PDB file of C-alpha atoms in Angstrom:
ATOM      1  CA  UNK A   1     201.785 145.775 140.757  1.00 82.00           C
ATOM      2  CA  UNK A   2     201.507 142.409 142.563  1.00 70.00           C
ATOM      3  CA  UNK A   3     199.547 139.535 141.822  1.00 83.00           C
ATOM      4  CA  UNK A   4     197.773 136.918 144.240  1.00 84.00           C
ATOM      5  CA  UNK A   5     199.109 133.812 142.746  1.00 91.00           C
ATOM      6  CA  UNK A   6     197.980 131.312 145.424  1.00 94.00           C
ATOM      7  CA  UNK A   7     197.677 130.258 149.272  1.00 95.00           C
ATOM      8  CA  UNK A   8     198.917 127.396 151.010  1.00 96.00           C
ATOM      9  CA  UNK A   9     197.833 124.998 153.561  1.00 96.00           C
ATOM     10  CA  UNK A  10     199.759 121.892 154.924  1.00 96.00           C
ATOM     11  CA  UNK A  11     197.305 118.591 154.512  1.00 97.00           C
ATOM     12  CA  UNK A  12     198.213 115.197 156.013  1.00 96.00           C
ATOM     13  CA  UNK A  13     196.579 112.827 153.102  1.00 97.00           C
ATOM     14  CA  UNK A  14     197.395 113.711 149.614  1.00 98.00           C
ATOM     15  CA  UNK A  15     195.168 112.137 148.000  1.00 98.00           C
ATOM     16  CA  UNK A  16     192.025 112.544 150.662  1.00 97.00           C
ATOM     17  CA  UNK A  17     192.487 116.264 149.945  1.00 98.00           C
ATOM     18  CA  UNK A  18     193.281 116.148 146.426  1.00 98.00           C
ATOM     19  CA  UNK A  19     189.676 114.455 145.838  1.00 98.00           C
ATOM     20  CA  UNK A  20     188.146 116.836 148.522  1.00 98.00           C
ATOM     21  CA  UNK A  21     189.053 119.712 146.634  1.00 98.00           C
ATOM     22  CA  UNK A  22     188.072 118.109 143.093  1.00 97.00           C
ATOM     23  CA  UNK A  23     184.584 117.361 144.308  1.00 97.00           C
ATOM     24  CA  UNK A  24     184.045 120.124 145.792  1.00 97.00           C
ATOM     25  CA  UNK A  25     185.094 122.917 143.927  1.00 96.00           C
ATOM     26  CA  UNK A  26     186.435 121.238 140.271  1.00 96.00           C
ATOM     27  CA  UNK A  27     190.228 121.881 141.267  1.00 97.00           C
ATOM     28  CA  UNK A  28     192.788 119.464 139.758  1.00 97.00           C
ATOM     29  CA  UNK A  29     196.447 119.114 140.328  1.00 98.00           C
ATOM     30  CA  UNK A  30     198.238 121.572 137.951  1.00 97.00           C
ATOM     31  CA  UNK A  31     201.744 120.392 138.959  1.00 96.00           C
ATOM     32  CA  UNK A  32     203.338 118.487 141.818  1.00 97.00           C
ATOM     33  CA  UNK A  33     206.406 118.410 142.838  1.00 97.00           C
ATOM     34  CA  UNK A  34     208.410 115.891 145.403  1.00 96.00           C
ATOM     35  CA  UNK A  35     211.227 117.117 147.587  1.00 96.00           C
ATOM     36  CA  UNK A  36     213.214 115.432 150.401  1.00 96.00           C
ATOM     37  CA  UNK A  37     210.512 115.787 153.251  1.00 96.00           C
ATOM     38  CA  UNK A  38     207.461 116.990 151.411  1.00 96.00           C
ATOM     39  CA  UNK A  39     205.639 117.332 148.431  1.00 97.00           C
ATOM     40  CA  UNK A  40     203.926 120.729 146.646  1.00 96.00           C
ATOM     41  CA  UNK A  41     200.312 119.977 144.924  1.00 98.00           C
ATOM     42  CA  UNK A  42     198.980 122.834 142.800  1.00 97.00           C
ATOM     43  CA  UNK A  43     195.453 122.806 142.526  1.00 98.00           C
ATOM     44  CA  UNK A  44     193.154 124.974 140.296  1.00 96.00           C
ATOM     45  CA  UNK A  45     190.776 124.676 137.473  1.00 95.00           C
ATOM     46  CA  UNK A  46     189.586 127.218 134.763  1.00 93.00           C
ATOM     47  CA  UNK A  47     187.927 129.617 136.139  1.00 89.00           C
ATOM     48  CA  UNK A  48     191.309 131.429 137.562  1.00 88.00           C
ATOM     49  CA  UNK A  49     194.950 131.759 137.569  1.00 89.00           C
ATOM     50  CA  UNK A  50     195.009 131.577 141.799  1.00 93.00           C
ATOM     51  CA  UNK A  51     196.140 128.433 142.805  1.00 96.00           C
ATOM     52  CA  UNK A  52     195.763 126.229 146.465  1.00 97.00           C
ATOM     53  CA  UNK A  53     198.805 125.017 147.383  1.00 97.00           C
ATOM     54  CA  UNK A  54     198.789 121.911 149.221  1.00 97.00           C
ATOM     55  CA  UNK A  55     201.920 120.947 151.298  1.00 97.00           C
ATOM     56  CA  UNK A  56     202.168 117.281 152.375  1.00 97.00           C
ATOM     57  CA  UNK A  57     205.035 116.870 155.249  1.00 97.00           C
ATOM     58  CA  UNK A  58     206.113 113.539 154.283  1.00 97.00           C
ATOM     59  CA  UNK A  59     206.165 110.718 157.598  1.00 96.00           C
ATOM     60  CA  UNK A  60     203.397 113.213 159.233  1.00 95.00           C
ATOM     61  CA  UNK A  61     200.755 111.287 160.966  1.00 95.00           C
ATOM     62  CA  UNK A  62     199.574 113.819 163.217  1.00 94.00           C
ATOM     63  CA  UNK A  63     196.968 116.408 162.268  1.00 93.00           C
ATOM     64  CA  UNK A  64     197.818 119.957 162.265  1.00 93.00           C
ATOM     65  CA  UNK A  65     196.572 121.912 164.862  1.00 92.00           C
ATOM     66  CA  UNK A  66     194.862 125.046 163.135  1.00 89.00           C
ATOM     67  CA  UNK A  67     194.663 127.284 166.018  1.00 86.00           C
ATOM     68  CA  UNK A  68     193.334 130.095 166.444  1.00 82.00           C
ATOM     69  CA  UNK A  69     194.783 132.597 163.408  1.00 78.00           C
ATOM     70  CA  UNK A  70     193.846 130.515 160.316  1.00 82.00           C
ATOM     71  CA  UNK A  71     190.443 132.692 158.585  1.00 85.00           C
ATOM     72  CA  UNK A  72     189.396 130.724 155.300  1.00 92.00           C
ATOM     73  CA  UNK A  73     189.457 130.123 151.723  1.00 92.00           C
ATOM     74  CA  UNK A  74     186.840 131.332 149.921  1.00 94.00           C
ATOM     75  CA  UNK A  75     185.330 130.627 146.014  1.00 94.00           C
ATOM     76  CA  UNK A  76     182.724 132.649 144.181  1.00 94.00           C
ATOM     77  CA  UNK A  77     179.975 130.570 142.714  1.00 95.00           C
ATOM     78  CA  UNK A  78     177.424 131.018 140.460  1.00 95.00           C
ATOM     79  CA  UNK A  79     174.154 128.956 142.021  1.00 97.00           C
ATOM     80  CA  UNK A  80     174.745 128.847 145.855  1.00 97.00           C
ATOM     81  CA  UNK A  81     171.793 127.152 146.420  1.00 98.00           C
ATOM     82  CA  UNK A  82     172.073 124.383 144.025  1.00 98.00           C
ATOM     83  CA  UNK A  83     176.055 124.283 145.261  1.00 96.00           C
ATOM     84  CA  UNK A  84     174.867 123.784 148.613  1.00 98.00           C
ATOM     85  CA  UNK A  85     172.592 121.241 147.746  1.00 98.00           C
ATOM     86  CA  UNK A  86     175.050 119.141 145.289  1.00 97.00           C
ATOM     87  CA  UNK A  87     177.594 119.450 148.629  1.00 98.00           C
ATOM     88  CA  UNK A  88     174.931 117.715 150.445  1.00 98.00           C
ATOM     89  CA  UNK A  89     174.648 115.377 148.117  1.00 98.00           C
ATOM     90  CA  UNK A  90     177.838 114.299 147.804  1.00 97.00           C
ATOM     91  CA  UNK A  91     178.201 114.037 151.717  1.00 97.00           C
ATOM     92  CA  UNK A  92     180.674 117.460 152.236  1.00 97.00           C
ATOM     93  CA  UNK A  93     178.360 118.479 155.467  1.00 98.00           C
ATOM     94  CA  UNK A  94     178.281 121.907 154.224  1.00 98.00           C
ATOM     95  CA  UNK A  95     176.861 124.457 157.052  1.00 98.00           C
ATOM     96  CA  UNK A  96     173.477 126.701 156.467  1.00 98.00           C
ATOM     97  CA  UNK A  97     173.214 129.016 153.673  1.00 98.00           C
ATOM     98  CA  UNK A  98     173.182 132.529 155.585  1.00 96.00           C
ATOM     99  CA  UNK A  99     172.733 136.003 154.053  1.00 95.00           C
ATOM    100  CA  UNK A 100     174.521 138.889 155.575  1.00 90.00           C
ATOM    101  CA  UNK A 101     173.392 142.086 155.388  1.00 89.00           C
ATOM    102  CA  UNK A 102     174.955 145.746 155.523  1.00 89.00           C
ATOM    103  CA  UNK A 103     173.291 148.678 156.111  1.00 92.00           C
ATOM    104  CA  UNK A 104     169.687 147.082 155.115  1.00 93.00           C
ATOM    105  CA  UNK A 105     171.665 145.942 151.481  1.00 93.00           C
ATOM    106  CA  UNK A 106     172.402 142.271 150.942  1.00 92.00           C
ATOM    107  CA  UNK A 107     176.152 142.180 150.954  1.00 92.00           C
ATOM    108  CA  UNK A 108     176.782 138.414 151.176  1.00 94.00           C
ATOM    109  CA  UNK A 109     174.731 134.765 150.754  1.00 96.00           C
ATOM    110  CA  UNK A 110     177.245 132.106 151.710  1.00 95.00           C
ATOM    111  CA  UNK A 111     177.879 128.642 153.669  1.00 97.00           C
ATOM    112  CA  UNK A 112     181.114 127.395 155.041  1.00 96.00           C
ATOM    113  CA  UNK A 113     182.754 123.294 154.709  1.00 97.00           C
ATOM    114  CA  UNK A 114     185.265 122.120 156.201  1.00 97.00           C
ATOM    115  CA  UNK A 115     187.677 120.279 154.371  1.00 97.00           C
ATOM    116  CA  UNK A 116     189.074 117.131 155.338  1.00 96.00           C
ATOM    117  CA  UNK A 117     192.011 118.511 157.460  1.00 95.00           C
ATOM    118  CA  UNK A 118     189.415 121.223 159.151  1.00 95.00           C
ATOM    119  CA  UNK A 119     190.383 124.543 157.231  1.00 95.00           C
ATOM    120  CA  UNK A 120     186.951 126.212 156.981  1.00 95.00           C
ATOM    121  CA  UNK A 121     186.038 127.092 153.290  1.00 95.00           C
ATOM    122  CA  UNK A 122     183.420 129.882 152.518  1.00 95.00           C
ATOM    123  CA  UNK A 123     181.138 129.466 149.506  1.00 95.00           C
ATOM    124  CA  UNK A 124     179.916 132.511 148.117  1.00 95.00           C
ATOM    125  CA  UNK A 125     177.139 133.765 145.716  1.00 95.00           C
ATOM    126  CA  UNK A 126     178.750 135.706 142.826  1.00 93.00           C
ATOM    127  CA  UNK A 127     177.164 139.020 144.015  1.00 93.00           C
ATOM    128  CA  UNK A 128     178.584 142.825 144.413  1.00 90.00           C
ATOM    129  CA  UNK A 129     182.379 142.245 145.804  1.00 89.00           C
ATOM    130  CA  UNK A 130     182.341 138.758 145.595  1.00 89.00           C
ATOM    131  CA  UNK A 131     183.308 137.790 141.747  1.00 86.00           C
TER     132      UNK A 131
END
């Protein structure tokens, strides 16, 4: 059986993202590792084995065009609504809190942020699927 162990995304400031990710969702580097050309950053914290892997392309000044195929990240919480609120707080611009429904049944509460390099990030309440 396989095993989701972790997704990667290509950031152009290490540490910009590294605190983005700390703040925001309590992620700290597990291990990082320098090669000729870039550098691996494993981020993840406690609550789960999967792991965001952040590649820095070393001498990249450019920001990475996204286009149109990249979806999201997402992370379960357990208070959406004071989440939201400490995002604001901390100055994350996190979009509305919207709840989607299916078939008349809440399926999903959630907001989206955009990290610093523009990957969108959903935040959702810990509710039916979404554990």
């Amino acid at each position: 059986m396989a095993k989701a162990i972790h997704a990667m995304i290509r950031v152009l400031d290490e540490a910009r993202s590294v605190e983005f990710y700390a703040r925001a969702f309590g992620l700290a580097v597990a291990d990082r590792f320098v090669f000729d050309g870039f550098t691996l950053v494993y981020l993840r914290n406690d609550e789960a084995d999967f792991e965001l892997e952040l590649t820095i392309n070393h001498g990249r000044t450019e920001p990475y065009a996204l286009g149109d195929g990249y979806g999201h990240v997402a992370f379960a919480v357990d208070d959406l609504d004071a989440e939201h609120a400490r995002f604001e707080a901390l100055g994350l611009a996190p979009r509305r809190i919207v709840a989607f429904e299916r078939e008349g049944a809440l399926m999903a509460r959630f907001f989206f942020v955009a990290d610093p390099d523009g990957y969108q990030i959903e935040v959702l309440q810990r509710h039916g699927r979404y554990r």
